[in-house]
Coordinates of C-alpha atoms and ligand atoms in Angstrom, one line a residue:
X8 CA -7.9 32.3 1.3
X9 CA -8.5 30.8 -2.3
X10 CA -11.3 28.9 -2.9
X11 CA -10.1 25.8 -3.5
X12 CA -9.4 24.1 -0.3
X13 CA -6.2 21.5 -0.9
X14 CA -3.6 19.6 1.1
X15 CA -1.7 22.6 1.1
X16 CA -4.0 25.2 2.5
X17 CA -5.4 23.0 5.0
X18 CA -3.6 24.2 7.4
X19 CA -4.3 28.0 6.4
X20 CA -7.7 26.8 8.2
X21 CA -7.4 26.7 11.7
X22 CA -4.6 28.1 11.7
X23 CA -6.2 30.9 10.3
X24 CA -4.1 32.8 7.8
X25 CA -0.5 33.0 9.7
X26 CA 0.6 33.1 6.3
X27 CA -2.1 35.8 5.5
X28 CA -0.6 38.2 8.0
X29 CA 3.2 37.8 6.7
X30 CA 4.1 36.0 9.9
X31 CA 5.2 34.4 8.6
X32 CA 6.5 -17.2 -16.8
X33 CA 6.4 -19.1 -18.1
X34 CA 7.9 -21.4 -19.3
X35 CA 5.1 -21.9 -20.1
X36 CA 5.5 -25.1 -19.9
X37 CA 3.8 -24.8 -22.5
X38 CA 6.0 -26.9 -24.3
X39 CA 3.3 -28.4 -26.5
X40 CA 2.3 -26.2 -29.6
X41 CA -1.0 -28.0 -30.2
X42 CA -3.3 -26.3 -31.8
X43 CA -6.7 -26.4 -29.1
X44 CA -6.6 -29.1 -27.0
X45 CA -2.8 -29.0 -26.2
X46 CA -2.0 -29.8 -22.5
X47 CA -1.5 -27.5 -20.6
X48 CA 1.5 -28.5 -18.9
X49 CA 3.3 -26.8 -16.3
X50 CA 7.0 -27.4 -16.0
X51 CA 6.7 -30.5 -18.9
X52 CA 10.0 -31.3 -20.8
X53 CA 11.9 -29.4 -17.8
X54 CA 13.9 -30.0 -14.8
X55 CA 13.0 -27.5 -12.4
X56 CA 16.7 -27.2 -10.6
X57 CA 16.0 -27.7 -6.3
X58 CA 12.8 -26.3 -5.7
X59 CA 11.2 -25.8 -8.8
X60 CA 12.3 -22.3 -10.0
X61 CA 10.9 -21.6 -13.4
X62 CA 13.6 -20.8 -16.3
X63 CA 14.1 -17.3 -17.4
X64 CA 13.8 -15.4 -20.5
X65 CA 13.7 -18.1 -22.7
X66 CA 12.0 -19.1 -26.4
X67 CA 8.7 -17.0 -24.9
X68 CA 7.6 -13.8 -22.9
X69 CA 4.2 -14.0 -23.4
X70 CA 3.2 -17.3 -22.0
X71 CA 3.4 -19.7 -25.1
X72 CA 0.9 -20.9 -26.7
X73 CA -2.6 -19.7 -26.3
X74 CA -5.0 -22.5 -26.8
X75 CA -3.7 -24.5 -24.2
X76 CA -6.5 -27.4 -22.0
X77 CA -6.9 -25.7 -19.2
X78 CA -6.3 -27.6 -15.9
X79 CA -8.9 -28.2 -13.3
X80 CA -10.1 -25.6 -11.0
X81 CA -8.7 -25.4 -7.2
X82 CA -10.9 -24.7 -4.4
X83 CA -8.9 -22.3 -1.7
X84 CA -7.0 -24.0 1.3
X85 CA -6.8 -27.0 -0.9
X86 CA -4.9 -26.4 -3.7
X87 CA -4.0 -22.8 -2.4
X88 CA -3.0 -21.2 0.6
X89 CA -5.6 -18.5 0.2
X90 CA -4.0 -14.6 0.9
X91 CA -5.1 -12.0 3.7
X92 CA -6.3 -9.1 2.3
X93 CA -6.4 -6.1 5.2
X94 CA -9.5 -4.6 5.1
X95 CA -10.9 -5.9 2.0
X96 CA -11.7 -9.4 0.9
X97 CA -11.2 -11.6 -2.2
X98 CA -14.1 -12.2 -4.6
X99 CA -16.3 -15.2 -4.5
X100 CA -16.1 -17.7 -7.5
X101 CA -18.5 -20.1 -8.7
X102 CA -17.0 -23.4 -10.7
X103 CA -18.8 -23.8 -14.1
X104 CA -18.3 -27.1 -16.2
X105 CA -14.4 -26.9 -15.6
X106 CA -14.1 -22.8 -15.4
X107 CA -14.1 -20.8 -12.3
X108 CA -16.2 -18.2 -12.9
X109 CA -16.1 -14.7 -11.5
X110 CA -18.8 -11.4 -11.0
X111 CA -17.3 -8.3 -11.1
X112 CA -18.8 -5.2 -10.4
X113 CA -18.0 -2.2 -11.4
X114 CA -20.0 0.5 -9.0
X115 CA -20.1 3.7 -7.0
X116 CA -19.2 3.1 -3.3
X117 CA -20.0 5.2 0.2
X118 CA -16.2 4.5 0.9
X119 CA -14.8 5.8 4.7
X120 CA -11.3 6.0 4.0
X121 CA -10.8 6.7 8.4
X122 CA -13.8 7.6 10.9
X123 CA -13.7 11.2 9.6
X124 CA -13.7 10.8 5.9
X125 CA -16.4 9.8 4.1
X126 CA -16.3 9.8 -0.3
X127 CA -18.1 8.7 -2.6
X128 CA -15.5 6.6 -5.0
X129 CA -15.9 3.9 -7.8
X130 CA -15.2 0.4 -6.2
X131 CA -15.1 -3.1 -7.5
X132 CA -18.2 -5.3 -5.5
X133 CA -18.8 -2.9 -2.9
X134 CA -14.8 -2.1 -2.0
X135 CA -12.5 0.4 -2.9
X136 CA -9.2 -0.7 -3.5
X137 CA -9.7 -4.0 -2.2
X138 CA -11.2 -6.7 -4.0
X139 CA -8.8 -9.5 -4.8
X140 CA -9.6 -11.8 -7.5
X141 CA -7.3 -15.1 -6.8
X142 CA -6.9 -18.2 -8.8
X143 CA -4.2 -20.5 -9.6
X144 CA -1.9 -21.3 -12.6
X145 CA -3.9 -23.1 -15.5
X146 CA -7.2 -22.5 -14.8
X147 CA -9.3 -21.5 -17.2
X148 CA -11.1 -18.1 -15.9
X149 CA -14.4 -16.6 -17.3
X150 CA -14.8 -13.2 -15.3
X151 CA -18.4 -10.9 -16.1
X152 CA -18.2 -7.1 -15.6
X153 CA -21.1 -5.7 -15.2
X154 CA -20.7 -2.2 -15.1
X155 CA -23.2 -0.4 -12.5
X156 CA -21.0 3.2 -13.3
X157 CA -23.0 6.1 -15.2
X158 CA -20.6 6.0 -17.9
X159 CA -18.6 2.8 -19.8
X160 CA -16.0 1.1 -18.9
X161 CA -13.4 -1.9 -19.2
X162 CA -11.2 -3.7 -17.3
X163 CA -7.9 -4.6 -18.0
X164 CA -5.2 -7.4 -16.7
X165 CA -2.7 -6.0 -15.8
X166 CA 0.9 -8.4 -16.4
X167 CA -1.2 -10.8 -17.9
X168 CA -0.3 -13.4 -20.9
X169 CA -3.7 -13.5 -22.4
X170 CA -5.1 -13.4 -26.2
X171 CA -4.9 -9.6 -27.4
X172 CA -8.9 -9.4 -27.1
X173 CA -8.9 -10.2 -23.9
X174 CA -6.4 -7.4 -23.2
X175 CA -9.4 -5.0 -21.7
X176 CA -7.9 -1.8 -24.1
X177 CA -11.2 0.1 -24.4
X178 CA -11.9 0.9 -27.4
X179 CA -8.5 -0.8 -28.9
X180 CA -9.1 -4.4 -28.5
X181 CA -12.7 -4.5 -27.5
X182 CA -16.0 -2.1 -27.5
X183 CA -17.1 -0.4 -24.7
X184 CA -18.7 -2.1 -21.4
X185 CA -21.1 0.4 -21.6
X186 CA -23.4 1.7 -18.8
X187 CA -25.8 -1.2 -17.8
X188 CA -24.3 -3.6 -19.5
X189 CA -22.1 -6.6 -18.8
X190 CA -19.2 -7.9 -20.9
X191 CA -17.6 -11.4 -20.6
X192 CA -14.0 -11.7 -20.4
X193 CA -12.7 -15.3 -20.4
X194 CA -9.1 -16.7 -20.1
X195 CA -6.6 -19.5 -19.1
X196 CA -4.1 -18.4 -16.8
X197 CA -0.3 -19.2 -18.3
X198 CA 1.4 -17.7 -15.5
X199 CA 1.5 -17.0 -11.9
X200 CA 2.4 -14.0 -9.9
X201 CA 1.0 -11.0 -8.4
X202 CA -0.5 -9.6 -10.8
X203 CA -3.7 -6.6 -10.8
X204 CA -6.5 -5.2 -12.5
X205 CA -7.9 -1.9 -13.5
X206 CA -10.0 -0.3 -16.0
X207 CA -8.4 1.1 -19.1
X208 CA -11.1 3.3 -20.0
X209 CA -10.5 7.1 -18.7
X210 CA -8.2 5.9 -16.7
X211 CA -7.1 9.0 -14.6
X212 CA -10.9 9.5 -13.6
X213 CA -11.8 5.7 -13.1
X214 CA -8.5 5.0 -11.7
X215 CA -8.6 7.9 -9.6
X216 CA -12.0 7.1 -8.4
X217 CA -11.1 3.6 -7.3
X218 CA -11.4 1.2 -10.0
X219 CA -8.4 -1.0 -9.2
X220 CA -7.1 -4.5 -7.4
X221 CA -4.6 -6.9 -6.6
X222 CA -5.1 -10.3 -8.9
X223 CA -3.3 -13.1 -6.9
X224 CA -2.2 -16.4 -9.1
X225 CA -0.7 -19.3 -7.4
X226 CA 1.6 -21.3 -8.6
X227 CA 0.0 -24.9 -9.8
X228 CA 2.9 -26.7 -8.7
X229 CA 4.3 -24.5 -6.1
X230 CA 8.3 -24.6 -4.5
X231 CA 8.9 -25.6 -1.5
X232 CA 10.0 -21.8 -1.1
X233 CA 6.7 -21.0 -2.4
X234 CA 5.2 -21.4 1.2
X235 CA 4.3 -18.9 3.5
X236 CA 3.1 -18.8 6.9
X237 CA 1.2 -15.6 6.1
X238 CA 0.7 -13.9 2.5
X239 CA -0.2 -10.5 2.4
X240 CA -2.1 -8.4 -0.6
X241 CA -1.5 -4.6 -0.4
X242 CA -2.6 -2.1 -3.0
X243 CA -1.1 1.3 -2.8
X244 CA -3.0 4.1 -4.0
X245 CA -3.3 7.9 -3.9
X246 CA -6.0 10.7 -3.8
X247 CA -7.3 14.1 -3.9
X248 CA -9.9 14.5 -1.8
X249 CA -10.1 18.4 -0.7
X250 CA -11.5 19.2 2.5
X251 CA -15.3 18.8 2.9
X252 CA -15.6 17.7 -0.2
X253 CA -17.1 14.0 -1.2
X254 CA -15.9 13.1 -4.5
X255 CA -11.8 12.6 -5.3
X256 CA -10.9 15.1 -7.2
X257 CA -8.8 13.1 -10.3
X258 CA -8.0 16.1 -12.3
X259 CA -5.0 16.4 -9.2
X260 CA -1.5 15.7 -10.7
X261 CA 0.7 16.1 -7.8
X262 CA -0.8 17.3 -4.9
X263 CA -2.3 14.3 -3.3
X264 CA -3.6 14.3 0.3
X265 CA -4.6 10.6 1.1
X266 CA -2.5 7.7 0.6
X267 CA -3.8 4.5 0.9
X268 CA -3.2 0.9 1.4
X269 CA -6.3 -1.5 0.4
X270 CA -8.7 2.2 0.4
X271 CA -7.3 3.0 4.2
X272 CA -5.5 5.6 5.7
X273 CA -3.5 4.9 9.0
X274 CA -4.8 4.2 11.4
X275 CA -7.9 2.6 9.6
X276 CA -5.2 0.3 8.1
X277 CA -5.9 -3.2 9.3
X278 CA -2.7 -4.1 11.1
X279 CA -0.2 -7.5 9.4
X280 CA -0.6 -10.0 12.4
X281 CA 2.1 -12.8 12.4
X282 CA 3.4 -15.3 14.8
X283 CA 6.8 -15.3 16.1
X284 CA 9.0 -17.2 13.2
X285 CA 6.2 -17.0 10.4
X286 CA 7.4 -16.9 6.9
X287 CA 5.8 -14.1 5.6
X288 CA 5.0 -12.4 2.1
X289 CA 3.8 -9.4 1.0
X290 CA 2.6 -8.8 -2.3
X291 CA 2.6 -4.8 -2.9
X292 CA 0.8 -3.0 -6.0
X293 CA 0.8 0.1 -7.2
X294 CA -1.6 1.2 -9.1
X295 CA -1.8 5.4 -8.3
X296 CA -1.9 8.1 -10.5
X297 CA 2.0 9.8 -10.3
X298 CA 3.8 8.4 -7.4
X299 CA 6.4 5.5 -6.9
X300 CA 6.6 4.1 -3.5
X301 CA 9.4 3.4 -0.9
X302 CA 7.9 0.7 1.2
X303 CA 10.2 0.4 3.9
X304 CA 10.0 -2.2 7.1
X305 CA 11.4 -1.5 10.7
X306 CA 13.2 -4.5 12.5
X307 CA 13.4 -6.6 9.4
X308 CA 15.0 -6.9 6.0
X309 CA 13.4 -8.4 3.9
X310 CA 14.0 -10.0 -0.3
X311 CA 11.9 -8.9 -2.8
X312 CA 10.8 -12.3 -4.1
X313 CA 9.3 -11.1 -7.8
X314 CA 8.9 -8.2 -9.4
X315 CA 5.9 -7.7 -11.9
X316 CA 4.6 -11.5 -11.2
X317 CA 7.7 -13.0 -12.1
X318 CA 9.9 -15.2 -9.6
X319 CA 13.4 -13.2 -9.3
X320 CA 15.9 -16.7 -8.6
X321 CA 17.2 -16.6 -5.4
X322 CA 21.1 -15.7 -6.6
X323 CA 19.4 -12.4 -7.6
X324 CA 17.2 -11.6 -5.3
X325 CA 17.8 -8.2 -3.4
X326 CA 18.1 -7.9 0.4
X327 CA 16.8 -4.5 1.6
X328 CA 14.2 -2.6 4.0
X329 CA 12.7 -0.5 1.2
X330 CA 11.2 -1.5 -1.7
X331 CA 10.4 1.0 -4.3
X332 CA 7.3 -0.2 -6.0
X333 CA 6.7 2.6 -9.0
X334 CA 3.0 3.1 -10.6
X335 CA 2.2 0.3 -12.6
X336 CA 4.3 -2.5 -10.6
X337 CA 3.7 -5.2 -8.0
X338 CA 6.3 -6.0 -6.0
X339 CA 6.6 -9.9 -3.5
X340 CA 8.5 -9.2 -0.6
X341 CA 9.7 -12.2 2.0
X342 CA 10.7 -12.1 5.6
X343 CA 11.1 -14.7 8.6
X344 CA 8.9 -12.7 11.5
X345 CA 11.5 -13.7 14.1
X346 CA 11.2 -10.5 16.3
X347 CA 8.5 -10.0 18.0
X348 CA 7.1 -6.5 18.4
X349 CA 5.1 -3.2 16.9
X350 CA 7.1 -2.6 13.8
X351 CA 6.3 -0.1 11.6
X352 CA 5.5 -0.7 7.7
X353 CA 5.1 2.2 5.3
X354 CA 5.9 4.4 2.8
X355 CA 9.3 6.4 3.7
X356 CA 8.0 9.2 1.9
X357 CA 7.5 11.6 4.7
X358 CA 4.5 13.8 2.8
X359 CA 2.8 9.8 2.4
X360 CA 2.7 9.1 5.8
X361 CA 0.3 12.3 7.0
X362 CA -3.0 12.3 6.2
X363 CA -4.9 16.1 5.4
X364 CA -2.6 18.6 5.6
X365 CA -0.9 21.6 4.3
X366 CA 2.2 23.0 2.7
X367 CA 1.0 26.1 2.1
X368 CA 2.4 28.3 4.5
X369 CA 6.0 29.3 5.7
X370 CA 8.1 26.9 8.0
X371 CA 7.4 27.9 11.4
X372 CA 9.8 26.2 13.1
X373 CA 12.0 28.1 15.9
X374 CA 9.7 31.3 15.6
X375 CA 8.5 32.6 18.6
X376 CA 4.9 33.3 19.0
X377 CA 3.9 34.1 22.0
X378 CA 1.0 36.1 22.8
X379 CA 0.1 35.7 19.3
X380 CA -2.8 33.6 19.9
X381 CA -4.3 35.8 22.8
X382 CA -4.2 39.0 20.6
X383 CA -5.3 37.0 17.6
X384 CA -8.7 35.5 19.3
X385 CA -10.6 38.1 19.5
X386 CA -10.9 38.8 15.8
X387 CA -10.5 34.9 14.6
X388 CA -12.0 32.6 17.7
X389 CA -10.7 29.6 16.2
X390 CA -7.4 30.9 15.5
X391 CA -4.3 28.8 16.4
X392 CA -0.6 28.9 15.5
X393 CA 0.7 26.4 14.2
X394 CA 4.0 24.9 13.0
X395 CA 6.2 26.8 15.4
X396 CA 7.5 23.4 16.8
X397 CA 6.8 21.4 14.1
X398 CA 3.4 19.4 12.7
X399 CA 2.3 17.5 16.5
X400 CA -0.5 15.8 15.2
X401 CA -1.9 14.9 18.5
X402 CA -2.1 18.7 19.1
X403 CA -3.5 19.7 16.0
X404 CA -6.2 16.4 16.2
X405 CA -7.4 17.8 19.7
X406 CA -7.5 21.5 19.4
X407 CA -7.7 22.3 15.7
X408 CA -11.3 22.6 13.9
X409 CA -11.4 21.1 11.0
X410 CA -14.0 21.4 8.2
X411 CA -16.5 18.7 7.8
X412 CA -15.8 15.4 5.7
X413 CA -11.5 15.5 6.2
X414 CA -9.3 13.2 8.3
X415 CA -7.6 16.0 9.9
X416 CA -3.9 15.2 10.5
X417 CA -4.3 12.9 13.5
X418 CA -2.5 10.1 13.8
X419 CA -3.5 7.5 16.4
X420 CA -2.9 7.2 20.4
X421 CA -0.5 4.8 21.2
X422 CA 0.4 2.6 24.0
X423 CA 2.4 5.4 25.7
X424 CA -0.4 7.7 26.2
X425 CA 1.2 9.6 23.2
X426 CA 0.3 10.3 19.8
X427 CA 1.7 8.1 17.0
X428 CA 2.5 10.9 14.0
X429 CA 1.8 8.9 11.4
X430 CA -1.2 8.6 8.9
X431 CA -1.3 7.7 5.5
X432 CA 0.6 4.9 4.0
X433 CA 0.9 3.3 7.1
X434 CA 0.6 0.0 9.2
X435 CA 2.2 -2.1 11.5
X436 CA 3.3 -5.3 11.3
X437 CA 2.5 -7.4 14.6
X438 CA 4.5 -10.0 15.8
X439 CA 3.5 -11.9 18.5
X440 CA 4.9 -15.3 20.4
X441 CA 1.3 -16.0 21.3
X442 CA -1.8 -15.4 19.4
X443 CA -5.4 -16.4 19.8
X444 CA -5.9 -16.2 16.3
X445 CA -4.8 -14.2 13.0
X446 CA -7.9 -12.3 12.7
X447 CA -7.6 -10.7 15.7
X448 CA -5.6 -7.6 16.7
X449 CA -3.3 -8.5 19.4
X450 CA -3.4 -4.8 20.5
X451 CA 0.1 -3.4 21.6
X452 CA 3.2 -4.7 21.6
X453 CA 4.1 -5.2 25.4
X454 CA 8.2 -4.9 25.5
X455 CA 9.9 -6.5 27.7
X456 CA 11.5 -4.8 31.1
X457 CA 14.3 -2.8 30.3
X458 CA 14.1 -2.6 26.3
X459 CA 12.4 0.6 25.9
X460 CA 14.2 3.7 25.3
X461 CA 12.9 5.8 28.5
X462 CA 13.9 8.9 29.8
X463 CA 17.6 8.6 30.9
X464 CA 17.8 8.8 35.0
X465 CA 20.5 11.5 36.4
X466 CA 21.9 8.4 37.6
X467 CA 22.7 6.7 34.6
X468 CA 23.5 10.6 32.8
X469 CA 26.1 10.5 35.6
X470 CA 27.4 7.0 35.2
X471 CA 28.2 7.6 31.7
X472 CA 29.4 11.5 32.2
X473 CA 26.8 12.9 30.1
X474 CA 26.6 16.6 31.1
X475 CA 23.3 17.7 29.6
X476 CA 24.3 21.2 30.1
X477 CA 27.5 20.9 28.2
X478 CA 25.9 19.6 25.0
X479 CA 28.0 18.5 22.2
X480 CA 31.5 20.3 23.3
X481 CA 31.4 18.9 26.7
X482 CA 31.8 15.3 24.4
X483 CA 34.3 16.7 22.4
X484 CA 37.7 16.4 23.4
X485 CA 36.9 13.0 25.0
X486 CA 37.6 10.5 22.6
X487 CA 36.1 12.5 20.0
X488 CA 38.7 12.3 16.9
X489 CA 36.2 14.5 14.9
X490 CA 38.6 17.9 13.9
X491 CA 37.4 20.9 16.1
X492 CA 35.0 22.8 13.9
X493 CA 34.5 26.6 16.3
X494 CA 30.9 26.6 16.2
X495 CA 29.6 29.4 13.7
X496 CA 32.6 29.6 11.5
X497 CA 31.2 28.2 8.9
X498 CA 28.3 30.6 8.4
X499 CA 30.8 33.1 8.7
X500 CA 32.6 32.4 5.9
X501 CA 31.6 33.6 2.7
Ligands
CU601 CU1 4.7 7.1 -0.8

C-alpha cells in the first residue's frame, strides 16, 4: 500500500489489499449623492411595485454612494427575524454610539466533524464553518479581527458594496492582519442578501482549514414575501482529511473525503425542523476549494429566491429540487413545508454524500467471493472483502476496522432497524404537524398506516399478477407496447 492514506485507498484498509492480490441592490436607494452625511435612504424616490421588490440593474452595481448616514442599529427579533444556524451560532454584537460592533476571531479549533473524527482546523470564535455574522440593511458595522492564527491573515466580504479598503484583499487593499494583532474593519451595509466571509490571505490553506461563514443582511424594510416561518444558514464546504491524520490536508485538489454543511458530516448534521405549513428559506453558501454543489430536496420543489444576495423578481424565479450552488455563490431557496415527513436534503453528488472512503480499487460488484475470506484470515486477521454487493455502509461501520481519527463510512441507524447510507453532505428536513419546540429533534418521522413501501405480500403479488419468477418477460406481452428486444442481442452485435 502507498503511504499516503486518502479517500481512495481507504478501503484498501480493511479490506486489506483485494486490489493487491489482482482480485480484483441596491437601488441603493441611495438616491441622494451627498457628500457625508447623505441619508441613507432605502427605497426613497421609488415605488416598490406590490411588495417592495427592489429595481434591477439600474444607474449602480455597487451600492451607490459610499458615504451614506447610516441608519440605526436593530436588535434581533425586533427589527429581524434572526436565522437558525444548524450546529453553529451567530456572533454576538455590542452597539457602540450608533454602530453595532462585532469581535471576530480568527483561531485554531479542536473541531469533531462526527463522533469519530477529530481535527484540528482554523475556525472563526471557536467554530468551524459556522459562525454567522447577521445585521440588517443600513447599519453601520465596525467588525475587529483579531487574528489568534500563527501566521497573518485578512478577512474579506464576500458580495459586499463597500469602499475598496475595506475590501479585505491582503496585501492589495490593506497590510497584513498579522499574527497577534487586530485590524479594524468598518462599514455601512448598502445592501441585503446572503452574503459570506472568508480570508483572502493564502486562501487554499486558510480556506481549507476553516476560515469561512455565512454573513446574513436583512432587509431594512422587508416584503411581505420577505417573511419566513423558518430561515435557514447552510455553508457548504469540503476537505482532505486522510485517515488518522489531524490536520486537513489543503494542498488536495480533487480528492476530497468530507463534505460538510456548517463543519458537519451526516449524521452529525443538525436536522431542519419545521412545522407543517412553515414558509421556509434556506440560504446556501459555498465557499470550498473546487466543487459546485447540487443541493437537491425530496418531497418538495422549491424557488431559488436570490442568487449571490440579490432578490431574483418573482417572474424569474426558478422552480426546481436542485440547486447548483458553485464555489464562490450563495444561493436563497423557498418552500411551503406542507408535507410532513423525514425528507432528505443533500448534495446529489453521490461521492458527497459518503463520508471516508475509497476509490481505489476495482468494482466488485457481482464477483463471487466465497471462501475468500476464510482462506484469507489466517495471513490478514482483519481481512474482509468488500464491494462484492456494493458499499453497505452499515456492514462496513460494524465489522470493518478502521484506523484511528476517521469517520469510517457509516451512515446512521434509522427508524427501520436499518442503516441509512448516507454521510456527508447530508440532512433531513423535518416536518412535523406537532412540535414541542424548534430546538428540539422531533426524532423519526412516524408515517402513517399504509404509506410505507413494505415488502409486497404474495397476496397482493397475486392480485396484481406479478410473477416474481418470470421477471421482466413475464410483463411483457401484457400491455407492454415496448418492441421485443431478445435479451442478449445487443451484446452480440458488433
Ligand atoms: Cu456535492
Amino acid at each position: 500500500m502507498s503511504k499516503k492514506i486518502s479517500r481512495r485507498q481507504m478501503l484498501g484498509i480493511g479490506a486489506a489489499t483485494v486490489a493487491g492480490i489482482g482480485l480484483l441592490k441596491s437601488q441603493a436607494h441611495a438616491t441622494n449623492h451627498g457628500g457625508s452625511g447623505a441619508a441613507y435612504q432605502p427605497f426613497k424616490g421609488y415605488n416598490p411595485p406590490r411588495g417592495g421588490a427592489r429595481p434591477y440593474w439600474e444607474k449602480s452595481y455597487s451600492g451607490g454612494p459610499v458615504d451614506v448616514k447610516p441608519l440605526p442599529p436593530v436588535q434581533p427579533g425586533k427589527g429581524y427575524k434572526p436565522v437558525v444556524v444548524p450546529n453553529g451560532a451567530a456572533l454576538s454584537f455590542k452597539i457602540v454610539d450608533g454602530v453595532k460592533v462585532f469581535h471576530l476571531i480568527a483561531e485554531e479549533v479542536d473541531h469533531a466533524f462526527d463522533s469519530g473524527l477529530r481535527t484540528k482546523c482554523w475556525g472563526y470564535n471557536g467554530r468551524v464553518n459556522s459562525t454567522v455574522i447577521e445585521a440588517v440593511e443600513g447599519e453601520r458595522v465596525r467588525i475587529y479581527v483579531t487574528n489568534r492564527l500563527p501566521v497573518a491573515t485578512s478577512v474579506h466580504w464576500h458580495g459586499f458594496n463597500l469602499p475598496n479598503g475595506m475590501d479585505g484583499v491582503a496585501g492589495l487593499t490593506q497590510p497584513y492582519i498579522k499574527a497577534g494583532e487586530t485590524a479594524k474593519y468598518e462599514f455601512t451595509l448598502r445592501q441585503y442578501g446572503t452574503q459570506m466571509f472568508h480570508s483572502h490571505h493564502d486562501e487554499m490553506t486558510q480556506m481549507g482549514m476553516g476560515l469561512i461563514g455565512n454573513f446574513i443582511i436583512h432587509p431594512r424594510n422587508p416584503a411581505a414575501e420577505y417573511h419566513v416561518d423558518r430561515d435557514f444558514s447552510l455553508m457548504v464546504s469540503e476537505w482532505s482529511i486522510p485517515a488518522g491524520t489531524y490536520r486537513p490536508n489543503t494542498l488536495e485538489m480533487t480528492d476530497f473525503n468530507i463534505l460538510t454543511f456548517n463543519g458537519k458530516v451526516f449524521p452529525s448534521t443538525a436536522p431542519l425542523v419545521c412545522k407543517t405549513g412553515d414558509k421556509v428559506r434556506i440560504r446556501l453558501g459555498n465557499l470550498g476549494a473546487m466543487d459546485a454543489h447540487p443541493i437537491h430536496i425530496h418531497g418538495y420543489h422549491f424557488r431559488i429566491t436570490a442568487t449571490d444576495g440579490e432578490d431574483i423578481p418573482l417572474s424569474a424565479q426558478w422552480p426546481e429540487a436542485t440547486a447548483l450552488v458553485a464555489v464562490g455563490q450563495t444561493r436563497n431557496v423557498e418552500f411551503i413545508a406542507d408535507a410532513p415527513g423525514d425528507w432528505a436534503f443533500h448534495c446529489h453528488m453521490t461521492h458527497h454524500t459518503m463520508n471516508q472512503m475509497g476509490h481505489d480499487f476495482p468494482n466488485m460488484v457481482g464477483i463471487k467471493t466465497e471462501g475468500l475470506e476464510e482462506k484469507l484470515r489466517p495471513l490478514l486477521p482483519s481481512y474482509m472483502t468488500m464491494g462484492q454487493t456494493g458499499m453497505d455502509m452499515g456492514r462496513m461501520a460494524e465489522v470493518m476496522p478502521y484506523p484511528k481519527n476517521t469517520i469510517s463510512m457509516k451512515g446512521a441507524p434509522g427508524p427501520f432497524g436499518d442503516y441509512i447510507s448516507m454521510g456527508g453532505l447530508f440532512t433531513i428536513l423535518k416536518v412535523r404537524d406537532n412540535l414541542r419546540n424548534y430546538d428540539e429533534d422531533p426524532g423519526w418521522y412516524k408515517q402513517p398506516e399504509g404509506t410505507v413501501a413494505l415488502k409486497a405480500s404474495d397476496e397482493e403479488l397475486r392480485r396484481d399478477g406479478i410473477d416474481v419468477k418470470a421477471g421482466l418477460s413475464g410483463l411483457a406481452g401484457e400491455g407492454s407496447s415496448s418492441p421485443a428486444m431478445p435479451h442478449g442481442e445487443m451484446h452480440h452485435k458488433k
